[in-house]
CSV table of C-alpha atoms in Angstrom, one decimal:
chain,number,residue,atom,x,y,z
A,26,UNK,CA,-20.9,40.3,5.8
A,27,UNK,CA,-18.3,42.7,5.1
A,28,UNK,CA,-19.2,42.0,1.3
A,29,UNK,CA,-23.0,42.9,2.1
A,30,UNK,CA,-22.3,45.9,3.5
A,31,UNK,CA,-19.5,47.1,0.9
A,32,UNK,CA,-22.9,46.1,-2.0
A,33,UNK,CA,-25.5,48.3,-0.1
A,34,UNK,CA,-22.7,51.3,0.1
A,35,UNK,CA,-21.5,50.8,-3.3
A,36,UNK,CA,-25.5,51.1,-4.4
A,37,UNK,CA,-26.3,54.3,-2.2
A,38,UNK,CA,-23.1,56.0,-3.8
A,39,UNK,CA,-24.2,55.3,-7.1
A,40,UNK,CA,-27.6,56.4,-6.4
A,41,UNK,CA,-26.2,59.3,-4.8
A,42,UNK,CA,-28.7,59.4,-1.8
A,43,UNK,CA,-27.1,60.8,1.6
A,44,UNK,CA,-28.0,57.6,3.2
A,45,UNK,CA,-26.0,55.5,6.1
A,46,UNK,CA,-27.3,52.2,7.4
A,47,UNK,CA,-27.0,50.1,10.9
A,48,UNK,CA,-27.0,46.7,10.5
A,49,UNK,CA,-27.7,44.1,12.7
A,50,UNK,CA,-27.3,40.6,11.8
A,51,UNK,CA,-27.0,37.2,14.1
A,52,UNK,CA,-26.1,33.5,13.5
A,53,UNK,CA,-27.6,30.8,15.2
A,54,UNK,CA,-25.1,27.3,15.9
A,55,UNK,CA,-29.2,25.9,16.5
A,56,UNK,CA,-32.4,27.6,15.3
A,57,UNK,CA,-34.3,29.5,17.6
A,58,UNK,CA,-37.6,27.6,19.0
A,59,UNK,CA,-39.2,31.0,18.1
A,60,UNK,CA,-38.9,33.4,15.1
A,61,UNK,CA,-40.0,36.7,17.3
A,62,UNK,CA,-37.1,35.5,19.2
A,63,UNK,CA,-34.3,35.6,16.3
A,64,UNK,CA,-35.7,39.1,15.3
A,65,UNK,CA,-35.8,40.3,18.9
A,66,UNK,CA,-31.7,39.1,18.8
A,67,UNK,CA,-31.1,41.0,15.6
A,68,UNK,CA,-32.8,44.1,16.7
A,69,UNK,CA,-30.9,44.1,19.5
A,70,UNK,CA,-27.6,43.3,17.4
A,71,UNK,CA,-28.7,46.3,15.2
A,72,UNK,CA,-29.0,48.8,18.2
A,73,UNK,CA,-25.8,47.6,19.2
A,74,UNK,CA,-23.9,48.6,16.1
A,75,UNK,CA,-26.1,52.0,16.1
A,76,UNK,CA,-24.7,52.9,19.8
A,77,UNK,CA,-20.8,52.4,18.0
A,78,UNK,CA,-21.8,55.3,15.7
A,79,UNK,CA,-23.5,55.7,12.2
A,80,UNK,CA,-23.5,53.8,9.4
A,81,UNK,CA,-22.3,50.3,11.4
A,82,UNK,CA,-22.8,46.9,11.3
A,83,UNK,CA,-22.7,44.3,14.0
A,84,UNK,CA,-22.9,40.5,13.9
A,85,UNK,CA,-23.2,38.1,17.1
A,86,UNK,CA,-23.7,34.2,17.0
A,87,UNK,CA,-25.6,32.5,19.3
A,88,UNK,CA,-25.3,29.3,20.3
């Protein structure tokens, strides 16, 4: 994940756009039964990143 964040930051720096981003990434030891469940967990993780400050990334792994 750090490489992904660095790549996005570099692209924004090159474009001179005043942009920050919050990223929520989830991984699963077993695929969840429903796609909407995976998206809900990723969304929750993104808001976890946002609550910890601007321009943050958070990652969680689920069993």
